[in-house]
């Protein structure tokens, strides 16, 4: 039997129309259900959290940063703190940082009130104001705007780090706030309020309350001003963190800055200090162990992580490049990793802010070369904290001299030399033996009086600054030969004992092995961060909560 094609098409069209009507009705029913349950959810939400103030979507800059504490609030157990922080964070994000207007107290026994917050405080403020840091961590809190400075890594294990950039508002009883030289940090309301509180705090000492006799000098890596006049800017530390600022490079001097607006200055040297605040000293080379692990992902947790670096410094293990049977694979004499050409010293001073001290390492390179040529390494990839990899290529010695002679300034250069499998050759801080085992490297003891006299012929001034010694050339800069001859007259006799010591070690394999096997670190508090953390604790105890 044949079916009429027109009838079939008509039947198909009817079925299609029926399906469309059913789909449309289901879709309409779904929309009604969604609208209904959304309305019910909204009603329940506002009933369960009546503390939200719908008119107070305030920007961060208008928040009230003053302490608001309620004596009846109890501190919940640790697991509830973590859970509550997660809930608050979700609320905080969902409601675009609203303020809260709670009429009920938070009780550890009342589960339904766990997320009800004290009056006029956003979620983050509530958490950090009412949950004391001691309940979250036994370590003191250090606040950073968005990053840590390199000096802090060695003592980081003794602090809990809070980053303002993460969106949390830190507590006012945090230990310290590290100020950064950038707009984000300077303009942040918490930073501004911390500075205001310090400005309004009473002075620690005055005419009727002078510093005790013990309040002077260096104590575990922190310098205390020595007199009332020097300590005149110190203020009482209460209901605020101590303000800390990092000083710049040693040879920048920072002559135009004081520390009257901070409690601590962090410095990598111990000579040219600000005299009106506390100074935290850090050994820059120690930080390199931590920066090496953090900056080079290929080393993170690998052969040269923090612990492995410490092991090498203390000579408990050999450098990974060394032969495991202690057959030292040295087939090269000496390495010198330097950016500027030792045969073009005029260009170095024309292109940098270095003082005349920086010429010492170049003069030693040329003087040692009269005995045996030293290799200038120019193609070392990476950064200053990973340059040890270019040293550990079979060199017996490494010229690792500082660019300036200043006590306390021991940079990553000497530390990289220790990781380079050979013996570092060092000029720089005269107190280097306080931190590093003096027997583990060759120390070039250039007289400070000689350096001071050389400085008078190249005094600190804005670039370009002229050399003042007598010369025959008429240009602004001396010729290369004139500069070399002048510096050689001062430094040759000073560097000769150092050259002879290198020659002796190069010729005597037994003596060379004895130096290589010496422990590198003499002050073990450096790697653990106890230096300068112990000094920071003492200083904080002296200035906080003083009546």
PDB file of N, CA and C in Angstrom, residues 22-100:
ATOM      1  N   UNK A  22       6.196  21.725  23.599  1.00  0.00           N
ATOM      2  CA  UNK A  22       6.604  21.076  24.855  1.00  0.00           C
ATOM      3  C   UNK A  22       7.912  21.679  25.365  1.00  0.00           C
ATOM      4  N   UNK A  23       8.894  21.869  24.491  1.00  0.00           N
ATOM      5  CA  UNK A  23      10.184  22.447  24.885  1.00  0.00           C
ATOM      6  C   UNK A  23      10.016  23.853  25.434  1.00  0.00           C
ATOM      7  N   UNK A  24       9.140  24.633  24.779  1.00  0.00           N
ATOM      8  CA  UNK A  24       8.921  26.011  25.232  1.00  0.00           C
ATOM      9  C   UNK A  24       8.286  26.035  26.613  1.00  0.00           C
ATOM     10  N   UNK A  25       7.300  25.141  26.832  1.00  0.00           N
ATOM     11  CA  UNK A  25       6.643  25.107  28.146  1.00  0.00           C
ATOM     12  C   UNK A  25       7.601  24.639  29.244  1.00  0.00           C
ATOM     13  N   UNK A  26       8.451  23.654  28.914  1.00  0.00           N
ATOM     14  CA  UNK A  26       9.443  23.198  29.905  1.00  0.00           C
ATOM     15  C   UNK A  26      10.434  24.301  30.243  1.00  0.00           C
ATOM     16  N   UNK A  27      10.841  25.032  29.224  1.00  0.00           N
ATOM     17  CA  UNK A  27      11.780  26.127  29.459  1.00  0.00           C
ATOM     18  C   UNK A  27      11.146  27.208  30.328  1.00  0.00           C
ATOM     19  N   UNK A  28       9.883  27.505  30.067  1.00  0.00           N
ATOM     20  CA  UNK A  28       9.195  28.531  30.861  1.00  0.00           C
ATOM     21  C   UNK A  28       9.031  28.065  32.310  1.00  0.00           C
ATOM     22  N   UNK A  29       8.713  26.770  32.483  1.00  0.00           N
ATOM     23  CA  UNK A  29       8.581  26.228  33.828  1.00  0.00           C
ATOM     24  C   UNK A  29       9.922  26.287  34.563  1.00  0.00           C
ATOM     25  N   UNK A  30      11.018  25.964  33.846  1.00  0.00           N
ATOM     26  CA  UNK A  30      12.336  26.020  34.461  1.00  0.00           C
ATOM     27  C   UNK A  30      12.690  27.421  34.920  1.00  0.00           C
ATOM     28  N   UNK A  31      12.370  28.406  34.092  1.00  0.00           N
ATOM     29  CA  UNK A  31      12.660  29.792  34.471  1.00  0.00           C
ATOM     30  C   UNK A  31      11.885  30.193  35.719  1.00  0.00           C
ATOM     31  N   UNK A  32      10.607  29.749  35.779  1.00  0.00           N
ATOM     32  CA  UNK A  32       9.809  30.068  36.966  1.00  0.00           C
ATOM     33  C   UNK A  32      10.394  29.431  38.218  1.00  0.00           C
ATOM     34  N   UNK A  33      10.832  28.163  38.085  1.00  0.00           N
ATOM     35  CA  UNK A  33      11.431  27.480  39.240  1.00  0.00           C
ATOM     36  C   UNK A  33      12.717  28.170  39.687  1.00  0.00           C
ATOM     37  N   UNK A  34      13.553  28.553  38.726  1.00  0.00           N
ATOM     38  CA  UNK A  34      14.808  29.240  39.074  1.00  0.00           C
ATOM     39  C   UNK A  34      14.527  30.547  39.794  1.00  0.00           C
ATOM     40  N   UNK A  35      13.583  31.311  39.278  1.00  0.00           N
ATOM     41  CA  UNK A  35      13.246  32.590  39.899  1.00  0.00           C
ATOM     42  C   UNK A  35      12.711  32.387  41.311  1.00  0.00           C
ATOM     43  N   UNK A  36      11.866  31.336  41.480  1.00  0.00           N
ATOM     44  CA  UNK A  36      11.275  31.077  42.794  1.00  0.00           C
ATOM     45  C   UNK A  36      12.349  30.747  43.831  1.00  0.00           C
ATOM     46  N   UNK A  37      13.233  29.779  43.473  1.00  0.00           N
ATOM     47  CA  UNK A  37      14.252  29.348  44.434  1.00  0.00           C
ATOM     48  C   UNK A  37      15.287  30.435  44.673  1.00  0.00           C
ATOM     49  N   UNK A  38      15.570  31.239  43.671  1.00  0.00           N
ATOM     50  CA  UNK A  38      16.501  32.352  43.866  1.00  0.00           C
ATOM     51  C   UNK A  38      15.939  33.327  44.880  1.00  0.00           C
ATOM     52  N   UNK A  39      14.648  33.584  44.776  1.00  0.00           N
ATOM     53  CA  UNK A  39      13.999  34.491  45.721  1.00  0.00           C
ATOM     54  C   UNK A  39      14.041  33.925  47.129  1.00  0.00           C
ATOM     55  N   UNK A  40      13.746  32.588  47.237  1.00  0.00           N
ATOM     56  CA  UNK A  40      13.781  31.951  48.555  1.00  0.00           C
ATOM     57  C   UNK A  40      15.184  31.992  49.145  1.00  0.00           C
ATOM     58  N   UNK A  41      16.184  31.743  48.300  1.00  0.00           N
ATOM     59  CA  UNK A  41      17.570  31.759  48.787  1.00  0.00           C
ATOM     60  C   UNK A  41      17.956  33.153  49.287  1.00  0.00           C
ATOM     61  N   UNK A  42      17.552  34.167  48.540  1.00  0.00           N
ATOM     62  CA  UNK A  42      17.881  35.541  48.938  1.00  0.00           C
ATOM     63  C   UNK A  42      17.258  35.895  50.264  1.00  0.00           C
ATOM     64  N   UNK A  43      15.982  35.497  50.449  1.00  0.00           N
ATOM     65  CA  UNK A  43      15.305  35.783  51.715  1.00  0.00           C
ATOM     66  C   UNK A  43      16.012  35.092  52.871  1.00  0.00           C
ATOM     67  N   UNK A  44      16.339  33.791  52.662  1.00  0.00           N
ATOM     68  CA  UNK A  44      17.031  33.044  53.718  1.00  0.00           C
ATOM     69  C   UNK A  44      18.391  33.646  54.016  1.00  0.00           C
ATOM     70  N   UNK A  45      19.080  34.056  52.959  1.00  0.00           N
ATOM     71  CA  UNK A  45      20.420  34.628  53.150  1.00  0.00           C
ATOM     72  C   UNK A  45      20.376  35.891  53.996  1.00  0.00           C
ATOM     73  N   UNK A  46      19.474  36.790  53.665  1.00  0.00           N
ATOM     74  CA  UNK A  46      19.406  38.052  54.421  1.00  0.00           C
ATOM     75  C   UNK A  46      18.880  37.831  55.832  1.00  0.00           C
ATOM     76  N   UNK A  47      18.044  36.783  56.001  1.00  0.00           N
ATOM     77  CA  UNK A  47      17.580  36.496  57.353  1.00  0.00           C
ATOM     78  C   UNK A  47      18.692  35.924  58.208  1.00  0.00           C
ATOM     79  N   UNK A  48      19.562  35.107  57.591  1.00  0.00           N
ATOM     80  CA  UNK A  48      20.610  34.439  58.376  1.00  0.00           C
ATOM     81  C   UNK A  48      21.811  35.327  58.621  1.00  0.00           C
ATOM     82  N   UNK A  49      21.963  36.400  57.838  1.00  0.00           N
ATOM     83  CA  UNK A  49      23.114  37.293  58.020  1.00  0.00           C
ATOM     84  C   UNK A  49      22.635  38.733  57.969  1.00  0.00           C
ATOM     85  N   UNK A  50      21.999  39.148  59.043  1.00  0.00           N
ATOM     86  CA  UNK A  50      21.444  40.498  59.094  1.00  0.00           C
ATOM     87  C   UNK A  50      22.500  41.540  59.347  1.00  0.00           C
ATOM     88  N   UNK A  51      23.780  41.106  59.471  1.00  0.00           N
ATOM     89  CA  UNK A  51      24.830  42.054  59.830  1.00  0.00           C
ATOM     90  C   UNK A  51      25.341  42.855  58.646  1.00  0.00           C
ATOM     91  N   UNK A  52      24.912  42.494  57.406  1.00  0.00           N
ATOM     92  CA  UNK A  52      25.448  43.183  56.242  1.00  0.00           C
ATOM     93  C   UNK A  52      24.809  44.556  56.104  1.00  0.00           C
ATOM     94  N   UNK A  53      25.645  45.563  55.945  1.00  0.00           N
ATOM     95  CA  UNK A  53      25.186  46.929  55.728  1.00  0.00           C
ATOM     96  C   UNK A  53      25.213  47.206  54.236  1.00  0.00           C
ATOM     97  N   UNK A  54      24.028  47.239  53.608  1.00  0.00           N
ATOM     98  CA  UNK A  54      23.965  47.363  52.155  1.00  0.00           C
ATOM     99  C   UNK A  54      24.386  48.729  51.663  1.00  0.00           C
ATOM    100  N   UNK A  55      24.535  49.677  52.538  1.00  0.00           N
ATOM    101  CA  UNK A  55      24.908  51.027  52.112  1.00  0.00           C
ATOM    102  C   UNK A  55      26.374  51.324  52.327  1.00  0.00           C
ATOM    103  N   UNK A  56      27.161  50.317  52.664  1.00  0.00           N
ATOM    104  CA  UNK A  56      28.546  50.608  53.058  1.00  0.00           C
ATOM    105  C   UNK A  56      29.548  49.848  52.222  1.00  0.00           C
ATOM    106  N   UNK A  57      29.435  49.898  50.919  1.00  0.00           N
ATOM    107  CA  UNK A  57      30.448  49.318  50.037  1.00  0.00           C
ATOM    108  C   UNK A  57      31.578  50.317  49.908  1.00  0.00           C
ATOM    109  N   UNK A  58      32.374  50.407  50.939  1.00  0.00           N
ATOM    110  CA  UNK A  58      33.396  51.450  50.986  1.00  0.00           C
ATOM    111  C   UNK A  58      34.660  51.031  50.263  1.00  0.00           C
ATOM    112  N   UNK A  59      35.336  51.959  49.615  1.00  0.00           N
ATOM    113  CA  UNK A  59      36.661  51.649  49.076  1.00  0.00           C
ATOM    114  C   UNK A  59      37.645  51.449  50.200  1.00  0.00           C
ATOM    115  N   UNK A  60      38.746  50.762  49.882  1.00  0.00           N
ATOM    116  CA  UNK A  60      39.743  50.446  50.911  1.00  0.00           C
ATOM    117  C   UNK A  60      40.273  51.692  51.603  1.00  0.00           C
ATOM    118  N   UNK A  61      40.405  52.788  50.851  1.00  0.00           N
ATOM    119  CA  UNK A  61      40.998  53.989  51.418  1.00  0.00           C
ATOM    120  C   UNK A  61      40.146  54.630  52.499  1.00  0.00           C
ATOM    121  N   UNK A  62      38.833  54.262  52.564  1.00  0.00           N
ATOM    122  CA  UNK A  62      37.957  54.886  53.554  1.00  0.00           C
ATOM    123  C   UNK A  62      37.700  53.999  54.751  1.00  0.00           C
ATOM    124  N   UNK A  63      38.384  52.869  54.855  1.00  0.00           N
ATOM    125  CA  UNK A  63      38.168  51.969  55.981  1.00  0.00           C
ATOM    126  C   UNK A  63      38.701  52.570  57.269  1.00  0.00           C
ATOM    127  N   UNK A  64      38.094  52.145  58.362  1.00  0.00           N
ATOM    128  CA  UNK A  64      38.548  52.580  59.676  1.00  0.00           C
ATOM    129  C   UNK A  64      39.600  51.602  60.163  1.00  0.00           C
ATOM    130  N   UNK A  65      40.828  52.068  60.346  1.00  0.00           N
ATOM    131  CA  UNK A  65      41.920  51.179  60.729  1.00  0.00           C
ATOM    132  C   UNK A  65      42.181  51.202  62.235  1.00  0.00           C
ATOM    133  N   UNK A  66      41.347  51.882  62.995  1.00  0.00           N
ATOM    134  CA  UNK A  66      41.589  51.951  64.433  1.00  0.00           C
ATOM    135  C   UNK A  66      41.203  50.639  65.089  1.00  0.00           C
ATOM    136  N   UNK A  67      41.880  50.267  66.191  1.00  0.00           N
ATOM    137  CA  UNK A  67      41.559  48.995  66.858  1.00  0.00           C
ATOM    138  C   UNK A  67      40.148  49.018  67.434  1.00  0.00           C
ATOM    139  N   UNK A  68      39.396  47.969  67.211  1.00  0.00           N
ATOM    140  CA  UNK A  68      38.070  47.834  67.793  1.00  0.00           C
ATOM    141  C   UNK A  68      37.982  46.429  68.362  1.00  0.00           C
ATOM    142  N   UNK A  69      38.083  46.296  69.663  1.00  0.00           N
ATOM    143  CA  UNK A  69      38.110  44.980  70.282  1.00  0.00           C
ATOM    144  C   UNK A  69      36.918  44.801  71.219  1.00  0.00           C
ATOM    145  N   UNK A  70      36.458  43.589  71.331  1.00  0.00           N
ATOM    146  CA  UNK A  70      35.340  43.257  72.196  1.00  0.00           C
ATOM    147  C   UNK A  70      35.827  42.231  73.205  1.00  0.00           C
ATOM    148  N   UNK A  71      35.770  42.573  74.458  1.00  0.00           N
ATOM    149  CA  UNK A  71      36.364  41.724  75.496  1.00  0.00           C
ATOM    150  C   UNK A  71      35.666  40.390  75.638  1.00  0.00           C
ATOM    151  N   UNK A  72      34.411  40.285  75.145  1.00  0.00           N
ATOM    152  CA  UNK A  72      33.664  39.031  75.330  1.00  0.00           C
ATOM    153  C   UNK A  72      33.990  38.014  74.257  1.00  0.00           C
ATOM    154  N   UNK A  73      34.714  38.395  73.243  1.00  0.00           N
ATOM    155  CA  UNK A  73      35.016  37.470  72.151  1.00  0.00           C
ATOM    156  C   UNK A  73      36.019  36.420  72.612  1.00  0.00           C
ATOM    157  N   UNK A  74      35.732  35.176  72.288  1.00  0.00           N
ATOM    158  CA  UNK A  74      36.617  34.083  72.636  1.00  0.00           C
ATOM    159  C   UNK A  74      37.385  33.633  71.408  1.00  0.00           C
ATOM    160  N   UNK A  75      38.600  33.162  71.601  1.00  0.00           N
ATOM    161  CA  UNK A  75      39.415  32.670  70.494  1.00  0.00           C
ATOM    162  C   UNK A  75      39.051  31.218  70.204  1.00  0.00           C
ATOM    163  N   UNK A  76      38.561  30.909  69.013  1.00  0.00           N
ATOM    164  CA  UNK A  76      38.173  29.527  68.703  1.00  0.00           C
ATOM    165  C   UNK A  76      39.383  28.630  68.531  1.00  0.00           C
ATOM    166  N   UNK A  77      39.187  27.310  68.529  1.00  0.00           N
ATOM    167  CA  UNK A  77      40.288  26.374  68.301  1.00  0.00           C
ATOM    168  C   UNK A  77      40.904  26.584  66.927  1.00  0.00           C
ATOM    169  N   UNK A  78      42.121  26.048  66.750  1.00  0.00           N
ATOM    170  CA  UNK A  78      42.859  26.278  65.518  1.00  0.00           C
ATOM    171  C   UNK A  78      42.106  25.784  64.284  1.00  0.00           C
ATOM    172  N   UNK A  79      41.472  24.585  64.349  1.00  0.00           N
ATOM    173  CA  UNK A  79      40.800  24.069  63.164  1.00  0.00           C
ATOM    174  C   UNK A  79      39.614  24.945  62.787  1.00  0.00           C
ATOM    175  N   UNK A  80      38.946  25.547  63.794  1.00  0.00           N
ATOM    176  CA  UNK A  80      37.833  26.438  63.491  1.00  0.00           C
ATOM    177  C   UNK A  80      38.336  27.758  62.922  1.00  0.00           C
ATOM    178  N   UNK A  81      39.509  28.200  63.366  1.00  0.00           N
ATOM    179  CA  UNK A  81      40.083  29.426  62.813  1.00  0.00           C
ATOM    180  C   UNK A  81      40.312  29.264  61.318  1.00  0.00           C
ATOM    181  N   UNK A  82      40.909  28.141  60.940  1.00  0.00           N
ATOM    182  CA  UNK A  82      41.173  27.909  59.520  1.00  0.00           C
ATOM    183  C   UNK A  82      39.887  27.849  58.717  1.00  0.00           C
ATOM    184  N   UNK A  83      38.879  27.126  59.271  1.00  0.00           N
ATOM    185  CA  UNK A  83      37.603  27.003  58.568  1.00  0.00           C
ATOM    186  C   UNK A  83      36.923  28.364  58.455  1.00  0.00           C
ATOM    187  N   UNK A  84      36.968  29.136  59.541  1.00  0.00           N
ATOM    188  CA  UNK A  84      36.310  30.430  59.543  1.00  0.00           C
ATOM    189  C   UNK A  84      36.982  31.393  58.588  1.00  0.00           C
ATOM    190  N   UNK A  85      38.302  31.337  58.533  1.00  0.00           N
ATOM    191  CA  UNK A  85      38.997  32.223  57.605  1.00  0.00           C
ATOM    192  C   UNK A  85      38.576  31.927  56.163  1.00  0.00           C
ATOM    193  N   UNK A  86      38.409  30.623  55.845  1.00  0.00           N
ATOM    194  CA  UNK A  86      37.974  30.258  54.496  1.00  0.00           C
ATOM    195  C   UNK A  86      36.587  30.814  54.216  1.00  0.00           C
ATOM    196  N   UNK A  87      35.668  30.669  55.180  1.00  0.00           N
ATOM    197  CA  UNK A  87      34.312  31.181  54.995  1.00  0.00           C
ATOM    198  C   UNK A  87      34.302  32.687  54.818  1.00  0.00           C
ATOM    199  N   UNK A  88      35.099  33.365  55.649  1.00  0.00           N
ATOM    200  CA  UNK A  88      35.140  34.825  55.583  1.00  0.00           C
ATOM    201  C   UNK A  88      35.725  35.293  54.263  1.00  0.00           C
ATOM    202  N   UNK A  89      36.732  34.589  53.796  1.00  0.00           N
ATOM    203  CA  UNK A  89      37.335  34.961  52.513  1.00  0.00           C
ATOM    204  C   UNK A  89      36.316  34.862  51.387  1.00  0.00           C
ATOM    205  N   UNK A  90      35.498  33.794  51.405  1.00  0.00           N
ATOM    206  CA  UNK A  90      34.467  33.637  50.386  1.00  0.00           C
ATOM    207  C   UNK A  90      33.425  34.758  50.490  1.00  0.00           C
ATOM    208  N   UNK A  91      33.027  35.080  51.714  1.00  0.00           N
ATOM    209  CA  UNK A  91      32.076  36.173  51.902  1.00  0.00           C
ATOM    210  C   UNK A  91      32.666  37.484  51.407  1.00  0.00           C
ATOM    211  N   UNK A  92      33.908  37.677  51.754  1.00  0.00           N
ATOM    212  CA  UNK A  92      34.596  38.922  51.400  1.00  0.00           C
ATOM    213  C   UNK A  92      34.609  39.116  49.884  1.00  0.00           C
ATOM    214  N   UNK A  93      34.879  38.030  49.148  1.00  0.00           N
ATOM    215  CA  UNK A  93      34.916  38.128  47.693  1.00  0.00           C
ATOM    216  C   UNK A  93      33.514  38.267  47.113  1.00  0.00           C
ATOM    217  N   UNK A  94      32.547  37.557  47.683  1.00  0.00           N
ATOM    218  CA  UNK A  94      31.198  37.559  47.118  1.00  0.00           C
ATOM    219  C   UNK A  94      30.500  38.899  47.263  1.00  0.00           C
ATOM    220  N   UNK A  95      30.816  39.642  48.309  1.00  0.00           N
ATOM    221  CA  UNK A  95      30.091  40.883  48.581  1.00  0.00           C
ATOM    222  C   UNK A  95      30.928  42.123  48.348  1.00  0.00           C
ATOM    223  N   UNK A  96      32.031  41.969  47.618  1.00  0.00           N
ATOM    224  CA  UNK A  96      32.838  43.135  47.234  1.00  0.00           C
ATOM    225  C   UNK A  96      33.268  43.951  48.441  1.00  0.00           C
ATOM    226  N   UNK A  97      33.788  43.254  49.462  1.00  0.00           N
ATOM    227  CA  UNK A  97      34.307  43.891  50.676  1.00  0.00           C
ATOM    228  C   UNK A  97      33.285  44.769  51.385  1.00  0.00           C
ATOM    229  N   UNK A  98      32.079  44.276  51.701  1.00  0.00           N
ATOM    230  CA  UNK A  98      31.112  45.113  52.422  1.00  0.00           C
ATOM    231  C   UNK A  98      31.515  45.273  53.871  1.00  0.00           C
ATOM    232  N   UNK A  99      30.967  46.274  54.533  1.00  0.00           N
ATOM    233  CA  UNK A  99      31.133  46.397  55.976  1.00  0.00           C
ATOM    234  C   UNK A  99      30.015  45.629  56.668  1.00  0.00           C
ATOM    235  N   UNK A 100      30.210  45.324  57.934  1.00  0.00           N
ATOM    236  CA  UNK A 100      29.241  44.523  58.653  1.00  0.00           C
ATOM    237  C   UNK A 100      28.759  45.280  59.878  1.00  0.00           C
TER     238      UNK A 100
END
